[in-house]
mmCIF file with all atom_site columns, C-alpha atoms in Angstrom:
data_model
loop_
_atom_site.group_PDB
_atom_site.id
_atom_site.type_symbol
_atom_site.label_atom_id
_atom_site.label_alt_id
_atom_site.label_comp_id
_atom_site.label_asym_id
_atom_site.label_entity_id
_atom_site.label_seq_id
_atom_site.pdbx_PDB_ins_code
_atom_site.Cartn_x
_atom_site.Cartn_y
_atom_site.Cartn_z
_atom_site.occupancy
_atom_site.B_iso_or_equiv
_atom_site.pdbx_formal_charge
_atom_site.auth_seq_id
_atom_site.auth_comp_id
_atom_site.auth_asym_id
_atom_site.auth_atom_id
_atom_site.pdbx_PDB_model_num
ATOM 1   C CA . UNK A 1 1   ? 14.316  -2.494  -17.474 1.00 0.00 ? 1   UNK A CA 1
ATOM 2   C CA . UNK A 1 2   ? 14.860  -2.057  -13.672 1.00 0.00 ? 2   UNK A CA 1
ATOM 3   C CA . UNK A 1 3   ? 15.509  1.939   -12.807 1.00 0.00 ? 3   UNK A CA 1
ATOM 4   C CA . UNK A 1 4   ? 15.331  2.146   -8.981  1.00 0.00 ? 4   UNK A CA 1
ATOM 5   C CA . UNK A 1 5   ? 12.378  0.565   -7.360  1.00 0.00 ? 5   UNK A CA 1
ATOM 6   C CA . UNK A 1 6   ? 10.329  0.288   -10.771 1.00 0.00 ? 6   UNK A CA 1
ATOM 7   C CA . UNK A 1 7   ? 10.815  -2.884  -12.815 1.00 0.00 ? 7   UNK A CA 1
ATOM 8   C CA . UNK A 1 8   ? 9.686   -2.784  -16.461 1.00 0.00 ? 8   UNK A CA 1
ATOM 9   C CA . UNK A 1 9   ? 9.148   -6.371  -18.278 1.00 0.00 ? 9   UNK A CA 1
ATOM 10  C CA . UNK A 1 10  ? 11.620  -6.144  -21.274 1.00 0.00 ? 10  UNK A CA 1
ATOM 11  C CA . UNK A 1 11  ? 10.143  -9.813  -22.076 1.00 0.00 ? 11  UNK A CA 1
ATOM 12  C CA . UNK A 1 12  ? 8.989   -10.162 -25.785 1.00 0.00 ? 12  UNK A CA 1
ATOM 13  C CA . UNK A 1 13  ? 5.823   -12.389 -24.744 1.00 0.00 ? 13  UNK A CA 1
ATOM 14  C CA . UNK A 1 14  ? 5.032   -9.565  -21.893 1.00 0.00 ? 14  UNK A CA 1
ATOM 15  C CA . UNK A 1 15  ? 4.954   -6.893  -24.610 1.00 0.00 ? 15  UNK A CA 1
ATOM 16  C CA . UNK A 1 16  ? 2.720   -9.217  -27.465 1.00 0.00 ? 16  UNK A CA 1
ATOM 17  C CA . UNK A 1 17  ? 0.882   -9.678  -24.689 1.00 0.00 ? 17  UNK A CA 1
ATOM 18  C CA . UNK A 1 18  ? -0.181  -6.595  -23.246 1.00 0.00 ? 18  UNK A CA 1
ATOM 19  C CA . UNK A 1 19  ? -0.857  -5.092  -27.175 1.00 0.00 ? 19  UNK A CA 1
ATOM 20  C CA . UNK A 1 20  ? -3.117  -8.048  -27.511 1.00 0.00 ? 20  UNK A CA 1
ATOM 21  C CA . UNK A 1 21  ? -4.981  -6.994  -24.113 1.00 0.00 ? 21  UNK A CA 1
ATOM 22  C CA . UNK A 1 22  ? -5.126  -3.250  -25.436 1.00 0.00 ? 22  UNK A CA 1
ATOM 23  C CA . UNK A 1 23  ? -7.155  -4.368  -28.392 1.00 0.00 ? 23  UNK A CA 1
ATOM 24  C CA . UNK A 1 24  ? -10.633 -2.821  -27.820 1.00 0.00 ? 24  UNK A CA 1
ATOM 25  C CA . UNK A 1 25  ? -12.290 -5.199  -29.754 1.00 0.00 ? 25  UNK A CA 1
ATOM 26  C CA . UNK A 1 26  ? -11.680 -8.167  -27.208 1.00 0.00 ? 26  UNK A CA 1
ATOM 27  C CA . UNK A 1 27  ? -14.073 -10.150 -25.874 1.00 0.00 ? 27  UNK A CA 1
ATOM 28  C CA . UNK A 1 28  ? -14.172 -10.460 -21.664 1.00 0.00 ? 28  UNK A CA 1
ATOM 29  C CA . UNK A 1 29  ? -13.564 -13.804 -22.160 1.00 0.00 ? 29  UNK A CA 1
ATOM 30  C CA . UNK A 1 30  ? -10.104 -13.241 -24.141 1.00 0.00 ? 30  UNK A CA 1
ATOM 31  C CA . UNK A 1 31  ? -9.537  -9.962  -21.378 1.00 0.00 ? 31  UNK A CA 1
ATOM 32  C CA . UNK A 1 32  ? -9.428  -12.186 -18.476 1.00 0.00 ? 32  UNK A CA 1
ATOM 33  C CA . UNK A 1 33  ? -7.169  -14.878 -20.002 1.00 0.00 ? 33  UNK A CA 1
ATOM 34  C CA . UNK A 1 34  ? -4.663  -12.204 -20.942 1.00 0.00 ? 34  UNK A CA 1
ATOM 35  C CA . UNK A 1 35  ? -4.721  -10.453 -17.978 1.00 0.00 ? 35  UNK A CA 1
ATOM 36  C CA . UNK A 1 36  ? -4.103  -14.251 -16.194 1.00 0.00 ? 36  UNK A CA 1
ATOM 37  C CA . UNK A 1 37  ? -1.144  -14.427 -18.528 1.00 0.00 ? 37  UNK A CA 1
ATOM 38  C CA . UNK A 1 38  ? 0.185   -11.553 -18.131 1.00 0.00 ? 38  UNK A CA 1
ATOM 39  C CA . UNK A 1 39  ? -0.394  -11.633 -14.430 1.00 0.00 ? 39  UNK A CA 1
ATOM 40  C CA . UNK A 1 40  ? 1.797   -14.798 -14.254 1.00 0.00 ? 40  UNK A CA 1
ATOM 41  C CA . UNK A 1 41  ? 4.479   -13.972 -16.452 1.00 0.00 ? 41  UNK A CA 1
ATOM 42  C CA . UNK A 1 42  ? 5.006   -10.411 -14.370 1.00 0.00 ? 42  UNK A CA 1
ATOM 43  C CA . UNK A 1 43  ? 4.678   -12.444 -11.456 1.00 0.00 ? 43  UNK A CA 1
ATOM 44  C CA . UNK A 1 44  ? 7.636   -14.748 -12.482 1.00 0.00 ? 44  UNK A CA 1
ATOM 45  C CA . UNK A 1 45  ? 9.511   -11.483 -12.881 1.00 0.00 ? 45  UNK A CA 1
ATOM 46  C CA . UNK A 1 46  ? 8.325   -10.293 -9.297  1.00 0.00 ? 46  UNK A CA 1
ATOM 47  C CA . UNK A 1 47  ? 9.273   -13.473 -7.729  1.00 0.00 ? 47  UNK A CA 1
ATOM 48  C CA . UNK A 1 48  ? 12.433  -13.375 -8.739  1.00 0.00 ? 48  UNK A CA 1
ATOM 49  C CA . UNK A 1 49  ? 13.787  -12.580 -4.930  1.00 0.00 ? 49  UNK A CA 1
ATOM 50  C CA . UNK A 1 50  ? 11.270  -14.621 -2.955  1.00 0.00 ? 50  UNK A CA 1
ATOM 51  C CA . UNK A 1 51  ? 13.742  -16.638 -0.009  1.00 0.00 ? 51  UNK A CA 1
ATOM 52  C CA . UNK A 1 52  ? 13.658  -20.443 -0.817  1.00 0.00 ? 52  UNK A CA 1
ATOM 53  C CA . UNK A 1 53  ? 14.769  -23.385 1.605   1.00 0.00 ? 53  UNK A CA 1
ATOM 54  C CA . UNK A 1 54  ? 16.584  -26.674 1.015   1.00 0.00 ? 54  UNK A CA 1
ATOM 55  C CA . UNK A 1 55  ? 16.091  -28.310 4.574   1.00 0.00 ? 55  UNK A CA 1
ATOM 56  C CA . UNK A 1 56  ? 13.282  -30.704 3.107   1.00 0.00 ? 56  UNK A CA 1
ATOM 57  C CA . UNK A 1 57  ? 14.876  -34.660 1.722   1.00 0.00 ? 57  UNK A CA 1
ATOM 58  C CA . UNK A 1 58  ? 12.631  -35.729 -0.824  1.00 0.00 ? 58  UNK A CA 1
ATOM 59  C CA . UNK A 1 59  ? 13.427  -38.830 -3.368  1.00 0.00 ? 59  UNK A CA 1
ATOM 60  C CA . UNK A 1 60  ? 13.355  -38.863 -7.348  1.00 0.00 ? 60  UNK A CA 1
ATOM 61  C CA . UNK A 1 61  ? 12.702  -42.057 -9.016  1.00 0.00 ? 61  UNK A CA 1
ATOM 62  C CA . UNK A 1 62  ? 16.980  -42.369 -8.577  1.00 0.00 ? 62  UNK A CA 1
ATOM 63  C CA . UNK A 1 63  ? 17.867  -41.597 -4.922  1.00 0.00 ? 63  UNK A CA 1
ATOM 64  C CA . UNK A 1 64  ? 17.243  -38.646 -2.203  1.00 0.00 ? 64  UNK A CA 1
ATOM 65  C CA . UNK A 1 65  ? 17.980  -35.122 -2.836  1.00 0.00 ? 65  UNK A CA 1
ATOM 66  C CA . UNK A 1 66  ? 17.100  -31.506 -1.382  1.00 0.00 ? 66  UNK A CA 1
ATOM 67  C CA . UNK A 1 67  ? 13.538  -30.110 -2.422  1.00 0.00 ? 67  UNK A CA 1
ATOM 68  C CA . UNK A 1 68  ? 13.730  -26.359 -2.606  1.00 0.00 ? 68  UNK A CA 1
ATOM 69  C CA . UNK A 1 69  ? 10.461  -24.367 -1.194  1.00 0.00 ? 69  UNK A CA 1
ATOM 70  C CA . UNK A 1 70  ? 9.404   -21.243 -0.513  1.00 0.00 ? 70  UNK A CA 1
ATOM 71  C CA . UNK A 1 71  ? 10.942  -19.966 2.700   1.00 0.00 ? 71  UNK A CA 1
ATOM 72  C CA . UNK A 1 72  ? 8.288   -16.833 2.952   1.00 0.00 ? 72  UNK A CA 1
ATOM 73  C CA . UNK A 1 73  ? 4.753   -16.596 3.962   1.00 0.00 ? 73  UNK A CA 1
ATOM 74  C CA . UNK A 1 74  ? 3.141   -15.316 0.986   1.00 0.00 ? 74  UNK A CA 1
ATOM 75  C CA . UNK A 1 75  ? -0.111  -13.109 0.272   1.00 0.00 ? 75  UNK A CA 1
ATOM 76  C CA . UNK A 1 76  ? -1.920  -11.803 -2.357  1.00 0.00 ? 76  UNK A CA 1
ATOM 77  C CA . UNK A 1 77  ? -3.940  -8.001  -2.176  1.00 0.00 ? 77  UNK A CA 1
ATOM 78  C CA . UNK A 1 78  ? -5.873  -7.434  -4.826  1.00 0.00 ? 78  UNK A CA 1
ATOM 79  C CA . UNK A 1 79  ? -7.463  -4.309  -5.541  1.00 0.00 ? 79  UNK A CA 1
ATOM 80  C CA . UNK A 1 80  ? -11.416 -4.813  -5.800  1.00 0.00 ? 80  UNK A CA 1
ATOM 81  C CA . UNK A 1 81  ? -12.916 -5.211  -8.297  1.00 0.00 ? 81  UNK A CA 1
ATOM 82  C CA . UNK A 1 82  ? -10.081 -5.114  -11.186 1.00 0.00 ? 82  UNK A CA 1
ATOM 83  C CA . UNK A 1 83  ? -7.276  -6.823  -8.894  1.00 0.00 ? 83  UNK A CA 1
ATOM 84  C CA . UNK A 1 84  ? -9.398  -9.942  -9.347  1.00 0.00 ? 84  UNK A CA 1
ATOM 85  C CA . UNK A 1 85  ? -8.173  -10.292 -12.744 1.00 0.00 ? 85  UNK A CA 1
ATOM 86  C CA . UNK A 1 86  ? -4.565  -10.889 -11.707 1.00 0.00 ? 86  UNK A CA 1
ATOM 87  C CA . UNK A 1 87  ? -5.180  -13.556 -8.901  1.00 0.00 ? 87  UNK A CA 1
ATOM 88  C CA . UNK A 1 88  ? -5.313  -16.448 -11.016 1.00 0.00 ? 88  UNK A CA 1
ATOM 89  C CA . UNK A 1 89  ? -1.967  -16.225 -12.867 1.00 0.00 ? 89  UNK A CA 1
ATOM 90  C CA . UNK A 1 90  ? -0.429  -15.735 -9.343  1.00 0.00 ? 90  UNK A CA 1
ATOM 91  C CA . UNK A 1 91  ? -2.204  -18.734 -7.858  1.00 0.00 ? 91  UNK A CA 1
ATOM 92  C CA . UNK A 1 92  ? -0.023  -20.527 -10.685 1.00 0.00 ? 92  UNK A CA 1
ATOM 93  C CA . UNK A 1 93  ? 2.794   -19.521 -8.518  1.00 0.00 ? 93  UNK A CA 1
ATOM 94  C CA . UNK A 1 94  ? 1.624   -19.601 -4.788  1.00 0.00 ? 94  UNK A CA 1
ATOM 95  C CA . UNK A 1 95  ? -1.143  -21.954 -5.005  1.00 0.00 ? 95  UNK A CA 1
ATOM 96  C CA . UNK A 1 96  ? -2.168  -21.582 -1.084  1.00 0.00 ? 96  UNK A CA 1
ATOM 97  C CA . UNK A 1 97  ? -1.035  -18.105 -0.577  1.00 0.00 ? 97  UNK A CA 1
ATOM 98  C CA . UNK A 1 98  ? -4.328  -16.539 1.069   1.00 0.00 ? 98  UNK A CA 1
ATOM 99  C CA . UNK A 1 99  ? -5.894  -13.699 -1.091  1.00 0.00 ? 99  UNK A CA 1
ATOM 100 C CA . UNK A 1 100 ? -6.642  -10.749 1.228   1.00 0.00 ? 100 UNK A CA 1
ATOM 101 C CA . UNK A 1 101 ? -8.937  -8.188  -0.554  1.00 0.00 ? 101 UNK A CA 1
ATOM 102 C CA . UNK A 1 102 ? -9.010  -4.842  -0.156  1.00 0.00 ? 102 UNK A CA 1
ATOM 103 C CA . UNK A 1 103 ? -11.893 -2.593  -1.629  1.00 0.00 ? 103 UNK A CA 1
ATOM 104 C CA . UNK A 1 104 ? -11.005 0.789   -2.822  1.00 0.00 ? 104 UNK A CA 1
ATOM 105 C CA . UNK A 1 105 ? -12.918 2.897   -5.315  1.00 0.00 ? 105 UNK A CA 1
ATOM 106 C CA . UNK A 1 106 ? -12.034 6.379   -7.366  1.00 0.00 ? 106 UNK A CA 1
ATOM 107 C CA . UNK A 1 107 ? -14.128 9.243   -6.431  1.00 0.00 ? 107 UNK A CA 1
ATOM 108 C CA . UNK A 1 108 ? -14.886 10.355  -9.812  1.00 0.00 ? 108 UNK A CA 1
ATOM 109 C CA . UNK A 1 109 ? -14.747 14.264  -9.189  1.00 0.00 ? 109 UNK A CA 1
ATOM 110 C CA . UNK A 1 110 ? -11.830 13.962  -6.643  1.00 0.00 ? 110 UNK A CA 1
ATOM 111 C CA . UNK A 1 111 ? -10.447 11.159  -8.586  1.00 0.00 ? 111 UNK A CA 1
ATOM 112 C CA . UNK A 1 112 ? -9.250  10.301  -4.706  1.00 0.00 ? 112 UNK A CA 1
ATOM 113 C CA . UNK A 1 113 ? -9.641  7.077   -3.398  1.00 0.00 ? 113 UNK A CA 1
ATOM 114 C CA . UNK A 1 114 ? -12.389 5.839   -1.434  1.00 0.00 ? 114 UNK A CA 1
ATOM 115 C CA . UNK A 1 115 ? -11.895 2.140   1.173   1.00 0.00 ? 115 UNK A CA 1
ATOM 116 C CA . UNK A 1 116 ? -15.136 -0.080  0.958   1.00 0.00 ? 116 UNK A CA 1
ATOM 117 C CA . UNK A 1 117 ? -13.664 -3.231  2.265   1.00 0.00 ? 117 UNK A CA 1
ATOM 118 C CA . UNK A 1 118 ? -10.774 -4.463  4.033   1.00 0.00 ? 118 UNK A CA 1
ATOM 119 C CA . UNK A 1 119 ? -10.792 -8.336  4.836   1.00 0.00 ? 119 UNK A CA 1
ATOM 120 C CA . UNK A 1 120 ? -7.115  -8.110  6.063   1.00 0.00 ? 120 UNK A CA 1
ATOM 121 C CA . UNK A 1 121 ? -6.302  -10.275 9.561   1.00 0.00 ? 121 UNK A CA 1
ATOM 122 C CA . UNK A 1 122 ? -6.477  -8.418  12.575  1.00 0.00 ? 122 UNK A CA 1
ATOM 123 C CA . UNK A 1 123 ? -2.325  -9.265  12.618  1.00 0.00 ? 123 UNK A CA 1
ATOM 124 C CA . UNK A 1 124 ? -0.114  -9.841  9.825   1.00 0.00 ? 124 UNK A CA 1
ATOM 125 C CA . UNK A 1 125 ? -0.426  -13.258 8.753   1.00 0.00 ? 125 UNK A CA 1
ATOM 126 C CA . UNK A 1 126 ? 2.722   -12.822 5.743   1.00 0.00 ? 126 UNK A CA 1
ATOM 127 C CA . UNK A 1 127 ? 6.427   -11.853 5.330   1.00 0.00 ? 127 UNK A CA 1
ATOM 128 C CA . UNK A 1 128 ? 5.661   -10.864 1.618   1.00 0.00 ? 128 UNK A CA 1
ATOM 129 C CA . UNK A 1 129 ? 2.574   -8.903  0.197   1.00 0.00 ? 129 UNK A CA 1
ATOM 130 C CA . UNK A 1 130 ? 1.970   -8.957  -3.488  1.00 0.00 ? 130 UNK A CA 1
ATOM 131 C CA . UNK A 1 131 ? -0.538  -6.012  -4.202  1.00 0.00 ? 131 UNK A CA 1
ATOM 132 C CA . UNK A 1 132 ? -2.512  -6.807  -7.649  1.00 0.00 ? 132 UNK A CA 1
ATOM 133 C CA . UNK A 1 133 ? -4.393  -4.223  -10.099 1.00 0.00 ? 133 UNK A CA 1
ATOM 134 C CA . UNK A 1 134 ? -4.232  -4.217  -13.435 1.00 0.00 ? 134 UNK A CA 1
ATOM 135 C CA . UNK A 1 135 ? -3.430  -0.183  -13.817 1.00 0.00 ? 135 UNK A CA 1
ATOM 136 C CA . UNK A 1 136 ? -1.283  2.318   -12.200 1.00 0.00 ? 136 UNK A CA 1
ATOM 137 C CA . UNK A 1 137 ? -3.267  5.759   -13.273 1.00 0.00 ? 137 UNK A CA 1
ATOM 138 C CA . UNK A 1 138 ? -3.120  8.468   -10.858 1.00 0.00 ? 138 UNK A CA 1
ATOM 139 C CA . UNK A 1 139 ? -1.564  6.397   -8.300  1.00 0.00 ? 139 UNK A CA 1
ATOM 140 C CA . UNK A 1 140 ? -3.729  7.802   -5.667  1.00 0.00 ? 140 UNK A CA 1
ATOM 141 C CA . UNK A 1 141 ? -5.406  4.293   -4.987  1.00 0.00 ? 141 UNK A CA 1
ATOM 142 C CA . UNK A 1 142 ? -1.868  2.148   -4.960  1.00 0.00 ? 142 UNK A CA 1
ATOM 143 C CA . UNK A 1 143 ? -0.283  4.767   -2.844  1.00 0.00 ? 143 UNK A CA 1
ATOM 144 C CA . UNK A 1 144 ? -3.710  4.311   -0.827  1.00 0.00 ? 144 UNK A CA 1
ATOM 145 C CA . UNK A 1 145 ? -3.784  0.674   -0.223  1.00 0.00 ? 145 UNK A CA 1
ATOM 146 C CA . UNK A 1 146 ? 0.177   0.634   0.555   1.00 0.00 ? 146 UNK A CA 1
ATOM 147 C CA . UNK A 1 147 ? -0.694  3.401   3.783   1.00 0.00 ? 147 UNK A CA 1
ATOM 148 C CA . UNK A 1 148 ? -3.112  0.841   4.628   1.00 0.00 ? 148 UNK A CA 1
ATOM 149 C CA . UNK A 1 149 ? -0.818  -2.727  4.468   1.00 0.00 ? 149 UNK A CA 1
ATOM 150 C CA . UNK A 1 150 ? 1.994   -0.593  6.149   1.00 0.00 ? 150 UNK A CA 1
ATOM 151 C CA . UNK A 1 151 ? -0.763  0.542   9.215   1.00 0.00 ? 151 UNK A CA 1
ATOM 152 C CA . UNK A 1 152 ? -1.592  -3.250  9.827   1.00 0.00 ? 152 UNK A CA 1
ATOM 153 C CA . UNK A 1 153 ? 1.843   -3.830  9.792   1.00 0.00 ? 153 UNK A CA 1
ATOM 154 C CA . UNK A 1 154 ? 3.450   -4.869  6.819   1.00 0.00 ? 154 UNK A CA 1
ATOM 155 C CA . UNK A 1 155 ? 7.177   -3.478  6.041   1.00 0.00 ? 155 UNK A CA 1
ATOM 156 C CA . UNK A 1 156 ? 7.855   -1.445  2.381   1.00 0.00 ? 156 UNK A CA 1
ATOM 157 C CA . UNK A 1 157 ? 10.526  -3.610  1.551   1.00 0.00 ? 157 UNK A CA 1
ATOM 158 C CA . UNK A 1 158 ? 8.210   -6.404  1.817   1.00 0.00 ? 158 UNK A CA 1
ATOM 159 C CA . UNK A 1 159 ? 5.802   -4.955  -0.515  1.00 0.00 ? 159 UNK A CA 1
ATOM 160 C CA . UNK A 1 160 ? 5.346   -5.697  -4.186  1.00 0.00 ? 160 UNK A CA 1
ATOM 161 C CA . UNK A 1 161 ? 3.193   -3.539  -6.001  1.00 0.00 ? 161 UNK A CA 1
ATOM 162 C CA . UNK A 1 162 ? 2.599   -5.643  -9.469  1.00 0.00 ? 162 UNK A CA 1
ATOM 163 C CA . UNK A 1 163 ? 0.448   -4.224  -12.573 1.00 0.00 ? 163 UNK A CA 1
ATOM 164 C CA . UNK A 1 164 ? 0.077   -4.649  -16.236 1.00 0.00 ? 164 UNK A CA 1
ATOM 165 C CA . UNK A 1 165 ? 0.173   -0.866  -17.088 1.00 0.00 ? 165 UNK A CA 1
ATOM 166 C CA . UNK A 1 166 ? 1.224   2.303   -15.640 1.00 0.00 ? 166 UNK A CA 1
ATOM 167 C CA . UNK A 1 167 ? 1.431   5.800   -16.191 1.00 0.00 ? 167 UNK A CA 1
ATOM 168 C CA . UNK A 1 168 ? 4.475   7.494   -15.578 1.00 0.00 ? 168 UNK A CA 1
ATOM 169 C CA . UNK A 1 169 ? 3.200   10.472  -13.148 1.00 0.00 ? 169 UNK A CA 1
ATOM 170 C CA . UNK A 1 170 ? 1.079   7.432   -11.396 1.00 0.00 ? 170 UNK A CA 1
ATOM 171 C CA . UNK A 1 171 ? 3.801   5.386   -10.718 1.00 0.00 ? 171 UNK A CA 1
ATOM 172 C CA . UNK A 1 172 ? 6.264   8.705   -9.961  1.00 0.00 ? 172 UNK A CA 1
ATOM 173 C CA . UNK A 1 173 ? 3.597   9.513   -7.115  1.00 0.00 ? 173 UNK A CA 1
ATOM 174 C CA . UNK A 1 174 ? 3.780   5.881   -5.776  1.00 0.00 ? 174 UNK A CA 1
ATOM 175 C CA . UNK A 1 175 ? 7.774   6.055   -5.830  1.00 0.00 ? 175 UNK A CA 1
ATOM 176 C CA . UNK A 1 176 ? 7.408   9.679   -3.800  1.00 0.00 ? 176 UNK A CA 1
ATOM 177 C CA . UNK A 1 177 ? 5.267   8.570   -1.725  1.00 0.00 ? 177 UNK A CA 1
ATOM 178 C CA . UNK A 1 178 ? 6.818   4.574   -0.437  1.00 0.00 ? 178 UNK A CA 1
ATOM 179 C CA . UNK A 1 179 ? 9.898   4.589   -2.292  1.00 0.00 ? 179 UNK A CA 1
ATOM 180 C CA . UNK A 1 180 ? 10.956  1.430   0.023   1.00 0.00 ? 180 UNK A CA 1
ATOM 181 C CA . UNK A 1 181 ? 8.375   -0.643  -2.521  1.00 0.00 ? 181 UNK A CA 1
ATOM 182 C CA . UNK A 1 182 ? 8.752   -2.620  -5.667  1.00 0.00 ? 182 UNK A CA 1
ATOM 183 C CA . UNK A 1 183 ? 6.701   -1.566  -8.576  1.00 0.00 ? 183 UNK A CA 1
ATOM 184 C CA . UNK A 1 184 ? 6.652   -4.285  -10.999 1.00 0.00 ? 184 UNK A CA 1
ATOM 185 C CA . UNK A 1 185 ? 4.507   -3.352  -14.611 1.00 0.00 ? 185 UNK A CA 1
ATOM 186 C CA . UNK A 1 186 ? 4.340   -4.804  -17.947 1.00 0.00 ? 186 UNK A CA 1
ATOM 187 C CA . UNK A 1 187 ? 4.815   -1.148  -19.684 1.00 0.00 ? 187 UNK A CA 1
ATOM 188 C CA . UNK A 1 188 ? 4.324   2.517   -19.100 1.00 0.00 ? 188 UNK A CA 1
ATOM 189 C CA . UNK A 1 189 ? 2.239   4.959   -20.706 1.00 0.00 ? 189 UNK A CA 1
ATOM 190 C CA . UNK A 1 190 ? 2.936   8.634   -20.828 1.00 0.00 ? 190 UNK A CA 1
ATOM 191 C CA . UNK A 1 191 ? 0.094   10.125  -20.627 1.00 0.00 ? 191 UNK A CA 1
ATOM 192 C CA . UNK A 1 192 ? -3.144  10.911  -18.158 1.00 0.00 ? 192 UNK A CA 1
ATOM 193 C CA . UNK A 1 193 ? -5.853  12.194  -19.434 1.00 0.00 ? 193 UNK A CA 1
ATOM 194 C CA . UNK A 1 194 ? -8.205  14.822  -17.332 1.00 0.00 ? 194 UNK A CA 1
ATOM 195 C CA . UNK A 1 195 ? -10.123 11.924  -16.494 1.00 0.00 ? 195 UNK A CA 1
ATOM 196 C CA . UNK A 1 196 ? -7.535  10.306  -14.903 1.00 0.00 ? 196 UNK A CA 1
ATOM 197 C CA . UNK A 1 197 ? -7.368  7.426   -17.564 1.00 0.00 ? 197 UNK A CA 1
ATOM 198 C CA . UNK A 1 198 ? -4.194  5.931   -18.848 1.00 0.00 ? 198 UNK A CA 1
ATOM 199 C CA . UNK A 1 199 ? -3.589  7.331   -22.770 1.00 0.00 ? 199 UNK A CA 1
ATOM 200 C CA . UNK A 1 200 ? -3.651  4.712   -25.374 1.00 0.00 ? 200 UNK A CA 1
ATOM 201 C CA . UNK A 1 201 ? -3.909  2.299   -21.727 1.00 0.00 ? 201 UNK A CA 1
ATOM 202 C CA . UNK A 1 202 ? -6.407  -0.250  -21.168 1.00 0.00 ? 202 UNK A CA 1
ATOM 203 C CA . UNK A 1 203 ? -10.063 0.856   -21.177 1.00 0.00 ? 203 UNK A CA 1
ATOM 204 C CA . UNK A 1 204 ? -11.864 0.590   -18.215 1.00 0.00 ? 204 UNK A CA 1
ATOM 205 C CA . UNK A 1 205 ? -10.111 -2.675  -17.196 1.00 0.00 ? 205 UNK A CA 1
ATOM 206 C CA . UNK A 1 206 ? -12.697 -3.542  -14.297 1.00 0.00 ? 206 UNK A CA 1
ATOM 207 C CA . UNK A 1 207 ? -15.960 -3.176  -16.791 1.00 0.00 ? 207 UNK A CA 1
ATOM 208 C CA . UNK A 1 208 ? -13.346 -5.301  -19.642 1.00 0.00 ? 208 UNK A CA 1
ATOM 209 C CA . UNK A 1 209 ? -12.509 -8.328  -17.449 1.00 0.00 ? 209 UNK A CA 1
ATOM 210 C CA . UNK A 1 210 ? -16.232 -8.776  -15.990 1.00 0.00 ? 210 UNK A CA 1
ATOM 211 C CA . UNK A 1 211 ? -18.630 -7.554  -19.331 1.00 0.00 ? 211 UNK A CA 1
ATOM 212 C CA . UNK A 1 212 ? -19.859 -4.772  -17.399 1.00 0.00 ? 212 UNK A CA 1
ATOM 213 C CA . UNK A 1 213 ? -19.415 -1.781  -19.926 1.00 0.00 ? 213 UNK A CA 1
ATOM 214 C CA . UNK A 1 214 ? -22.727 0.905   -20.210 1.00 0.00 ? 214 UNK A CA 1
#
């Protein structure tokens, strides 16, 4: 479902998928794989714009023809440390995009976001930025990291926020605040809790994907 900016998977694998990855009872291992699937299959969904080129002759086994290829210089942001989770599935699809981390952390009072790390290119270095983190909550830390790829130079239109799970006032506060950006999620949640978690949501997805729950 596609209302505005914000695309919504209406895929049946997307949404057996993302119950699976609610289950609390999953191991890490089985977390990261179905974040990597759901990462790709989103992705495919994300993609679906991306500028291709024909100028290339190749040959099948029969005769010449026209290869198509990506047109656009591709990157991938992902959120430290839960972003990492997503990478994978999108290497699937952009094998030698370079992966540009950024490092952002929730104050947990505040619940505002804190930058720890940047490793972006003094210039640009892509036509097309695909931001990754597995959860939309607040939306303080997406609207965050978007300020900081449109300081070092990077265009809204040319920005694809992509997530597994959302919650609606997150993602309304990303819309408000870039509504030139593509927010691409497997599902939305309704509700926030005072803690600034996503209600049923994901856990913790950062301590689910790397076994690092108290």
């Amino acid at each position: 479902m596609t209302t505005g900016t914000l695309h919504i998977s209406q895929h049946p694998i997307v949404a057996v998928k993302l119950s699976q990855l609610r289950e609390a009872r999953q191991s890490s291992k089985a977390v990261r794989e179905l974040m990597s699937e759901l990462s790709t299959l989103v992705g495919y969904e994300a993609t679906a714009d991306i500028s291709i080129s024909k100028d290339k002759t190749l040959s099948s086994p029969y005769e010449p023809f026209q290869g198509a290829q990506v047109s656009q210089r591709v990157a991938l942001v992902p959120i430290l440390r839960s972003g990492l989770g997503l990478v994978d599935g999108f290497l699937t699809l952009f094998p030698e995009a370079p992966v540009l981390h950024l490092g952002l952390y929730r104050e947990k009072v505040s619940l505002q976001p804190v930058e720890y790390y940047n490793k972006l290119p003094q210039t640009p270095n892509a036509d097309v930025c695909y931001v990754l983190d597995p959860v939309i909550a607040t939306g303080n830390t997406a609207v965050a990291t978007v300020n900081i790829l449109k300081e070092w130079g990077v265009p809204g239109e040319n920005i694809k926020f992509v997530a597994v799970l959302g919650s609606k006032q997150g993602i309304t506060q990303l819309q408000e605040e870039h509504p030139d950006i593509h927010v691409y999620v497997a599902g939305v949640d309704e509700t926030l809790d005072e803690h600034g978690y996503i209600r049923p949501g994901l856990g913790d997805s950062g301590d689910r994907l790397w076994n690092t729950a108290a």
